[in-house]
Amino acid sequence: MSDAVKVILDCDTGDDDAVAIMTAVLSEKIDLLGVCTVQGNKGIEYTTENTLRVIEALNADVPVFQGCPGPIASRLLYSRHGSFSGMTGVKEDVKNEKGEVISYHTDYLPLPKATIKKQEKHAVFWLVETLLASEGDICVVPTGPMTNLAMALRLEPAIAKKIKEVVFMGGGVNVFNSTGASEFNIWNDPEAAEIVLQAGIPITMVPLDATHQANFDLEDCRRLREIGTVAANAVADIMDTRIEAYDLYQPQATLHTAPLHDALALSYLIDREVLQDLHFWRVDVDISGGFADGATLCDTRAFTDLPRNCTVALGANNERFHSIIFGLLERQKRELEAA
Ligand code: RIB
Ligand code: CA
């Protein structure tokens, strides 16, 4: 693991978060130091249990730290985020032929209930301690609302200089989901995202514009079931759920496909070619609570008022992304068979 990239994942697990965690655990190019959990796709108890399920299913020796159960400020005004969940049109009364609500994320992942336990320490305190004690060689990969990282930065601003790079899944330039102007991770906690963007950390944004160019399809699900391991079957189940939800709520350019947002963001630390059409812009988050609340505003002008702060990926190489995911799952199968 000597030349592996040291990574801390910060997830609202969530089914595409689960695939990001699997990818990090299975890749020899990633040294996964720990996974922090945050509310987002589901409440903190669900996202923590789901994270533990993934870690245990892979028999991984990776600690899980439970983080913040809610956004920093965006829910203080009921009128601001109100009851809108941000989950892009999911209707509790729309059921599939099995009588299940059609949604992007099931409450619990299709993996055995976890028997391993989360760490006692809160994710925010663990982030501060771990980053301060580090050589400045850790990459932080938020795949949910950035509440934990923002709170850690507020608690101890010195960690900003100890973070090698942040690669976050979130935001939208021309593609949105939670509202007509925002993406869910940022919309859920806009203040947190702006705190991270202003912290002076080398940061790459992996928005919906990129993740929607790296979709999986039903043939992929068949290939995954051919691999047939617990992990591969879980990814196939996850993709079936996601494709059903995307066909209904966010039909993709190619029908019967769905993105794996978070796994693409993590994969950038395995293969830098997996993201394309990168731009170094000034990016800020609208925290005004208006129609564009939670929007990632990219200043693309030649002379920006504020210093440029964020590399933004507008594209993805789906072939390379697929080879990472299938390569890791097929290798894990060989290793399990050889054991
Ligand atoms: O908008 C997509 C993002 O929101 C993904 O990270 C998904 O897991 C949800 O957190
Ligand atoms: Ca997520």
Short mmCIF file of C-alpha atoms and ligand atoms in Angstrom, two decimals:
data_model
loop_
_atom_site.label_atom_id
_atom_site.label_comp_id
_atom_site.label_asym_id
_atom_site.label_seq_id
_atom_site.Cartn_x
_atom_site.Cartn_y
_atom_site.Cartn_z
CA MET A 1 0.00 0.00 0.00
CA SER A 2 3.11 2.29 0.04
CA ASP A 3 2.21 4.33 -3.06
CA ALA A 4 -1.53 4.11 -2.46
CA VAL A 5 -3.42 7.38 -2.05
CA LYS A 6 -4.52 7.96 1.55
CA VAL A 7 -8.26 8.65 1.49
CA ILE A 8 -11.00 9.57 3.94
CA LEU A 9 -14.49 9.02 2.54
CA ASP A 10 -17.40 11.09 3.90
CA CYS A 11 -20.65 9.45 2.82
CA ASP A 12 -24.42 9.62 3.09
CA THR A 13 -24.68 5.92 2.22
CA GLY A 14 -26.91 5.74 -0.05
CA ASP A 15 -26.50 3.24 -2.78
CA ASP A 16 -24.02 5.04 -5.02
CA ASP A 17 -22.01 5.90 -1.90
CA ALA A 18 -21.90 2.16 -1.24
CA VAL A 19 -20.28 1.52 -4.60
CA ALA A 20 -17.75 4.29 -3.88
CA ILE A 21 -16.84 2.61 -0.58
CA MET A 22 -16.52 -0.80 -2.30
CA THR A 23 -14.28 0.75 -4.97
CA ALA A 24 -12.04 2.35 -2.35
CA VAL A 25 -11.78 -0.85 -0.30
CA LEU A 26 -11.05 -3.09 -3.30
CA SER A 27 -8.54 -0.83 -5.05
CA GLU A 28 -4.85 -1.30 -4.27
CA LYS A 29 -4.39 2.34 -5.31
CA ILE A 30 -6.44 3.55 -2.35
CA ASP A 31 -5.47 3.36 1.32
CA LEU A 32 -8.87 3.95 2.92
CA LEU A 33 -8.16 5.37 6.39
CA GLY A 34 -11.77 5.61 7.47
CA VAL A 35 -15.32 6.41 6.43
CA CYS A 36 -17.29 9.25 7.99
CA THR A 37 -21.06 9.22 7.77
CA VAL A 38 -23.45 12.14 7.39
CA GLN A 39 -27.19 12.63 6.93
CA GLY A 40 -28.32 13.10 3.39
CA ASN A 41 -29.92 10.38 1.30
CA LYS A 42 -31.26 9.03 4.57
CA GLY A 43 -31.05 9.90 8.26
CA ILE A 44 -27.74 9.43 10.04
CA GLU A 45 -28.73 6.10 11.60
CA TYR A 46 -29.45 4.65 8.15
CA THR A 47 -26.35 6.09 6.48
CA THR A 48 -24.17 4.76 9.29
CA GLU A 49 -25.77 1.28 9.28
CA ASN A 50 -25.46 1.12 5.49
CA THR A 51 -21.81 2.11 5.65
CA LEU A 52 -21.14 -0.57 8.27
CA ARG A 53 -22.93 -3.13 6.06
CA VAL A 54 -20.62 -2.38 3.13
CA ILE A 55 -17.46 -2.51 5.25
CA GLU A 56 -18.52 -5.80 6.84
CA ALA A 57 -19.64 -7.35 3.53
CA LEU A 58 -16.12 -6.75 2.20
CA ASN A 59 -14.51 -7.89 5.45
CA ALA A 60 -12.60 -4.63 5.40
CA ASP A 61 -10.56 -3.36 8.33
CA VAL A 62 -11.75 0.24 7.98
CA PRO A 63 -13.18 2.29 10.87
CA VAL A 64 -16.54 4.03 10.50
CA PHE A 65 -17.17 7.33 12.32
CA GLN A 66 -20.69 8.69 12.62
CA GLY A 67 -20.97 12.37 11.81
CA CYS A 68 -23.52 15.15 11.71
CA PRO A 69 -27.23 14.31 11.74
CA GLY A 70 -28.27 17.46 9.93
CA PRO A 71 -27.10 20.41 7.86
CA ILE A 72 -25.45 23.42 9.51
CA ALA A 73 -28.13 26.02 8.82
CA SER A 74 -30.30 25.23 5.81
CA ARG A 75 -33.17 23.76 7.80
CA LEU A 76 -33.38 26.49 10.43
CA LEU A 77 -35.91 28.37 8.31
CA TYR A 78 -38.83 26.06 7.60
CA SER A 79 -39.70 28.30 4.64
CA ARG A 80 -36.22 27.77 3.18
CA HIS A 81 -36.10 24.03 2.76
CA GLY A 82 -39.53 23.29 4.15
CA SER A 83 -40.67 19.74 3.84
CA PHE A 84 -39.10 19.31 0.43
CA SER A 85 -36.74 16.40 0.77
CA GLY A 86 -34.69 17.33 -2.26
CA MET A 87 -35.06 13.82 -3.50
CA THR A 88 -36.09 14.87 -6.98
CA GLY A 89 -39.73 14.00 -7.26
CA VAL A 90 -39.89 10.73 -5.33
CA LYS A 91 -43.54 10.08 -4.56
CA GLU A 92 -44.49 7.85 -1.66
CA ASP A 93 -47.61 6.70 -3.51
CA VAL A 94 -45.85 5.57 -6.69
CA LYS A 95 -45.22 1.84 -6.30
CA ASN A 96 -43.64 -0.78 -8.56
CA GLU A 97 -45.13 -4.20 -9.34
CA LYS A 98 -43.71 -5.47 -6.07
CA GLY A 99 -45.65 -2.76 -4.23
CA GLU A 100 -42.44 -0.93 -3.25
CA VAL A 101 -42.06 2.86 -3.38
CA ILE A 102 -39.84 3.69 -6.36
CA SER A 103 -36.89 5.64 -4.98
CA TYR A 104 -33.19 6.18 -5.72
CA HIS A 105 -32.15 4.84 -2.34
CA THR A 106 -33.69 2.09 -0.22
CA ASP A 107 -33.64 2.69 3.55
CA TYR A 108 -31.20 -0.16 3.97
CA LEU A 109 -28.75 -1.53 1.43
CA PRO A 110 -29.32 -5.03 0.03
CA LEU A 111 -26.59 -6.42 2.33
CA PRO A 112 -26.75 -8.33 5.62
CA LYS A 113 -27.45 -6.28 8.75
CA ALA A 114 -24.16 -5.09 10.22
CA THR A 115 -22.73 -6.77 13.30
CA ILE A 116 -19.64 -4.54 13.41
CA LYS A 117 -19.95 -1.25 15.31
CA LYS A 118 -19.16 2.35 14.53
CA GLN A 119 -16.31 4.03 16.39
CA GLU A 120 -17.14 5.93 19.55
CA LYS A 121 -15.47 9.13 18.35
CA HIS A 122 -17.57 11.64 16.38
CA ALA A 123 -16.52 11.97 12.74
CA VAL A 124 -15.80 15.69 13.04
CA PHE A 125 -13.37 15.24 15.93
CA TRP A 126 -11.72 12.27 14.19
CA LEU A 127 -11.29 14.34 11.03
CA VAL A 128 -9.58 17.15 12.96
CA GLU A 129 -7.27 14.83 14.93
CA THR A 130 -6.36 12.67 11.95
CA LEU A 131 -5.68 15.54 9.58
CA LEU A 132 -3.66 17.55 12.13
CA ALA A 133 -1.52 14.48 12.92
CA SER A 134 -0.98 13.67 9.23
CA GLU A 135 1.88 14.52 6.89
CA GLY A 136 -0.58 16.53 4.79
CA ASP A 137 -0.95 13.53 2.45
CA ILE A 138 -4.64 12.69 2.92
CA CYS A 139 -7.34 13.20 0.27
CA VAL A 140 -10.87 13.78 1.54
CA VAL A 141 -13.71 12.55 -0.70
CA PRO A 142 -17.15 13.83 0.36
CA THR A 143 -19.95 12.00 -1.46
CA GLY A 144 -22.78 13.57 0.50
CA PRO A 145 -23.52 16.92 2.13
CA MET A 146 -20.22 18.43 3.32
CA THR A 147 -21.42 19.11 6.86
CA ASN A 148 -18.69 17.07 8.60
CA LEU A 149 -15.77 18.63 6.70
CA ALA A 150 -17.19 22.14 7.11
CA MET A 151 -17.69 21.65 10.85
CA ALA A 152 -14.13 20.31 11.14
CA LEU A 153 -12.83 23.37 9.29
CA ARG A 154 -14.73 25.66 11.63
CA LEU A 155 -13.50 23.72 14.69
CA GLU A 156 -9.86 23.78 13.54
CA PRO A 157 -9.10 25.90 10.42
CA ALA A 158 -5.50 24.63 10.47
CA ILE A 159 -6.65 21.35 8.91
CA ALA A 160 -7.11 23.18 5.59
CA LYS A 161 -3.34 23.16 5.06
CA LYS A 162 -3.15 19.50 6.06
CA ILE A 163 -5.56 18.26 3.36
CA LYS A 164 -3.77 17.21 0.18
CA GLU A 165 -6.92 17.42 -1.98
CA VAL A 166 -10.69 17.35 -1.74
CA VAL A 167 -12.58 15.56 -4.51
CA PHE A 168 -16.29 15.97 -3.94
CA MET A 169 -19.32 14.61 -5.74
CA GLY A 170 -21.75 17.45 -5.95
CA GLY A 171 -22.98 20.50 -7.77
CA GLY A 172 -24.27 21.10 -11.24
CA VAL A 173 -23.26 23.45 -14.04
CA ASN A 174 -26.05 22.65 -16.50
CA VAL A 175 -27.47 19.52 -14.88
CA PHE A 176 -29.51 19.59 -11.67
CA ASN A 177 -31.67 17.31 -9.58
CA SER A 178 -32.91 18.66 -6.23
CA THR A 179 -34.21 21.90 -7.70
CA GLY A 180 -34.02 23.59 -11.08
CA ALA A 181 -30.69 25.07 -10.04
CA SER A 182 -29.06 22.71 -7.54
CA GLU A 183 -27.70 19.23 -6.91
CA PHE A 184 -28.71 17.32 -3.79
CA ASN A 185 -25.41 17.16 -1.82
CA ILE A 186 -24.89 20.91 -2.12
CA TRP A 187 -28.58 21.82 -1.83
CA ASN A 188 -28.89 19.83 1.41
CA ASP A 189 -26.15 21.89 3.13
CA PRO A 190 -25.17 24.92 1.02
CA GLU A 191 -23.31 26.69 3.83
CA ALA A 192 -21.12 23.64 4.39
CA ALA A 193 -20.18 23.49 0.72
CA GLU A 194 -19.30 27.20 0.64
CA ILE A 195 -17.14 26.86 3.77
CA VAL A 196 -15.19 24.05 2.08
CA LEU A 197 -14.90 25.98 -1.20
CA GLN A 198 -13.53 29.03 0.61
CA ALA A 199 -11.00 27.08 2.68
CA GLY A 200 -8.13 27.33 0.19
CA ILE A 201 -7.85 23.56 -0.23
CA PRO A 202 -7.01 22.08 -3.67
CA ILE A 203 -10.48 20.91 -4.66
CA THR A 204 -12.13 19.13 -7.56
CA MET A 205 -15.88 19.22 -8.09
CA VAL A 206 -17.50 16.20 -9.78
CA PRO A 207 -20.95 17.55 -10.74
CA LEU A 208 -23.96 15.90 -12.32
CA ASP A 209 -22.70 17.15 -15.69
CA ALA A 210 -19.90 14.58 -15.40
CA THR A 211 -21.63 11.80 -13.49
CA HIS A 212 -24.51 11.61 -16.00
CA GLN A 213 -21.91 10.69 -18.65
CA ALA A 214 -20.89 7.52 -16.83
CA ASN A 215 -24.08 5.53 -16.52
CA PHE A 216 -24.57 1.82 -15.98
CA ASP A 217 -27.24 -0.22 -17.77
CA LEU A 218 -29.17 -3.48 -17.48
CA GLU A 219 -26.47 -5.39 -19.39
CA ASP A 220 -24.03 -4.25 -16.70
CA CYS A 221 -26.42 -5.69 -14.11
CA ARG A 222 -26.35 -9.01 -15.95
CA ARG A 223 -22.52 -8.95 -16.05
CA LEU A 224 -22.41 -8.13 -12.35
CA ARG A 225 -24.64 -11.11 -11.51
CA GLU A 226 -22.36 -13.30 -13.62
CA ILE A 227 -19.54 -12.30 -11.28
CA GLY A 228 -21.91 -13.39 -8.55
CA THR A 229 -20.05 -12.28 -5.43
CA VAL A 230 -21.88 -10.59 -2.55
CA ALA A 231 -20.45 -7.25 -3.60
CA ALA A 232 -21.19 -7.66 -7.32
CA ASN A 233 -24.72 -8.87 -6.65
CA ALA A 234 -25.30 -5.92 -4.32
CA VAL A 235 -24.14 -3.51 -7.04
CA ALA A 236 -26.50 -5.22 -9.49
CA ASP A 237 -29.40 -4.88 -7.04
CA ILE A 238 -28.45 -1.24 -6.45
CA MET A 239 -28.35 -0.58 -10.19
CA ASP A 240 -31.75 -2.23 -10.76
CA THR A 241 -33.22 0.10 -8.12
CA ARG A 242 -31.48 3.14 -9.55
CA ILE A 243 -32.42 2.44 -13.17
CA GLU A 244 -36.08 2.01 -12.17
CA ALA A 245 -36.02 5.34 -10.29
CA TYR A 246 -34.12 7.22 -12.99
CA ASP A 247 -36.42 5.96 -15.74
CA LEU A 248 -39.34 7.36 -13.76
CA TYR A 249 -37.99 10.56 -12.24
CA GLN A 250 -34.87 11.52 -14.26
CA PRO A 251 -34.92 9.68 -17.61
CA GLN A 252 -31.35 9.65 -18.88
CA ALA A 253 -30.18 10.38 -22.44
CA THR A 254 -30.08 6.59 -22.83
CA LEU A 255 -33.15 5.08 -21.16
CA HIS A 256 -32.78 2.20 -18.68
CA THR A 257 -29.46 3.56 -17.40
CA ALA A 258 -28.45 5.35 -14.22
CA PRO A 259 -25.36 7.13 -12.89
CA LEU A 260 -23.16 5.99 -10.00
CA HIS A 261 -22.23 9.53 -8.99
CA ASP A 262 -20.12 8.85 -5.92
CA ALA A 263 -18.17 5.92 -7.32
CA LEU A 264 -17.12 8.12 -10.26
CA ALA A 265 -15.82 10.81 -7.90
CA LEU A 266 -13.77 8.29 -5.90
CA SER A 267 -12.51 6.64 -9.10
CA TYR A 268 -10.78 9.92 -10.03
CA LEU A 269 -8.17 9.07 -7.36
CA ILE A 270 -7.61 5.68 -9.03
CA ASP A 271 -7.45 6.91 -12.64
CA ARG A 272 -7.20 10.62 -13.36
CA GLU A 273 -8.38 9.98 -16.93
CA VAL A 274 -11.82 8.97 -15.68
CA LEU A 275 -12.83 12.64 -15.56
CA GLN A 276 -12.69 14.81 -18.68
CA ASP A 277 -13.18 18.43 -19.78
CA LEU A 278 -11.71 19.90 -16.61
CA HIS A 279 -11.82 23.65 -15.95
CA PHE A 280 -10.30 25.76 -13.16
CA TRP A 281 -13.02 28.23 -12.21
CA ARG A 282 -14.23 30.35 -9.35
CA VAL A 283 -17.03 28.36 -7.71
CA ASP A 284 -19.33 29.56 -4.95
CA VAL A 285 -22.61 28.28 -3.55
CA ASP A 286 -25.77 30.33 -3.41
CA ILE A 287 -26.73 30.45 0.28
CA SER A 288 -29.32 33.17 -0.11
CA GLY A 289 -32.30 30.86 0.22
CA GLY A 290 -33.87 32.01 -3.01
CA PHE A 291 -34.88 30.10 -6.10
CA ALA A 292 -31.21 29.17 -6.72
CA ASP A 293 -30.50 28.12 -3.13
CA GLY A 294 -27.69 25.56 -3.13
CA ALA A 295 -26.66 26.30 -6.72
CA THR A 296 -22.94 25.95 -7.54
CA LEU A 297 -22.19 29.19 -9.30
CA CYS A 298 -19.22 28.83 -11.66
CA ASP A 299 -17.55 32.11 -12.65
CA THR A 300 -15.99 31.30 -16.01
CA ARG A 301 -14.90 34.86 -16.85
CA ALA A 302 -11.31 35.61 -17.73
CA PHE A 303 -11.02 38.03 -14.82
CA THR A 304 -13.01 36.80 -11.80
CA ASP A 305 -13.71 39.09 -8.84
CA LEU A 306 -12.60 36.38 -6.43
CA PRO A 307 -9.64 34.03 -6.91
CA ARG A 308 -10.33 30.81 -8.77
CA ASN A 309 -10.70 27.98 -6.29
CA CYS A 310 -12.04 24.81 -7.87
CA THR A 311 -11.35 22.38 -10.71
CA VAL A 312 -14.67 21.43 -12.29
CA ALA A 313 -15.12 18.27 -14.38
CA LEU A 314 -17.76 18.52 -17.11
CA GLY A 315 -17.17 15.09 -18.62
CA ALA A 316 -16.32 11.48 -17.83
CA ASN A 317 -14.72 8.53 -19.58
CA ASN A 318 -17.33 5.84 -19.06
CA GLU A 319 -15.21 3.10 -20.56
CA ARG A 320 -12.41 3.71 -18.04
CA PHE A 321 -14.97 3.99 -15.24
CA HIS A 322 -16.52 0.64 -16.19
CA SER A 323 -13.10 -1.00 -16.36
CA ILE A 324 -12.33 0.19 -12.83
CA ILE A 325 -15.59 -1.11 -11.35
CA PHE A 326 -15.67 -4.44 -13.20
CA GLY A 327 -11.91 -4.93 -12.87
CA LEU A 328 -12.04 -4.58 -9.09
CA LEU A 329 -15.11 -6.80 -8.65
CA GLU A 330 -13.75 -9.51 -10.96
CA ARG A 331 -10.40 -9.43 -9.16
CA GLN A 332 -12.12 -9.73 -5.80
CA LYS A 333 -13.93 -12.83 -7.09
CA ARG A 334 -10.62 -14.41 -8.14
CA GLU A 335 -9.12 -13.62 -4.74
CA LEU A 336 -12.11 -15.12 -2.91
CA GLU A 337 -11.93 -18.26 -5.06
CA ALA A 338 -8.19 -18.57 -4.43
CA ALA A 339 -8.57 -18.17 -0.68
O1 RIB B 1 -27.02 14.24 -6.37
C1 RIB B 1 -26.42 12.98 -6.25
C2 RIB B 1 -25.78 12.84 -4.91
O2 RIB B 1 -26.78 12.97 -3.89
C3 RIB B 1 -25.14 11.47 -4.69
O3 RIB B 1 -24.04 11.60 -3.83
C4 RIB B 1 -26.23 10.70 -4.00
O4 RIB B 1 -25.70 9.65 -3.18
C5 RIB B 1 -26.84 11.76 -3.15
O5 RIB B 1 -26.04 11.89 -1.97
CA CA B 2 -24.01 10.33 -1.77
#
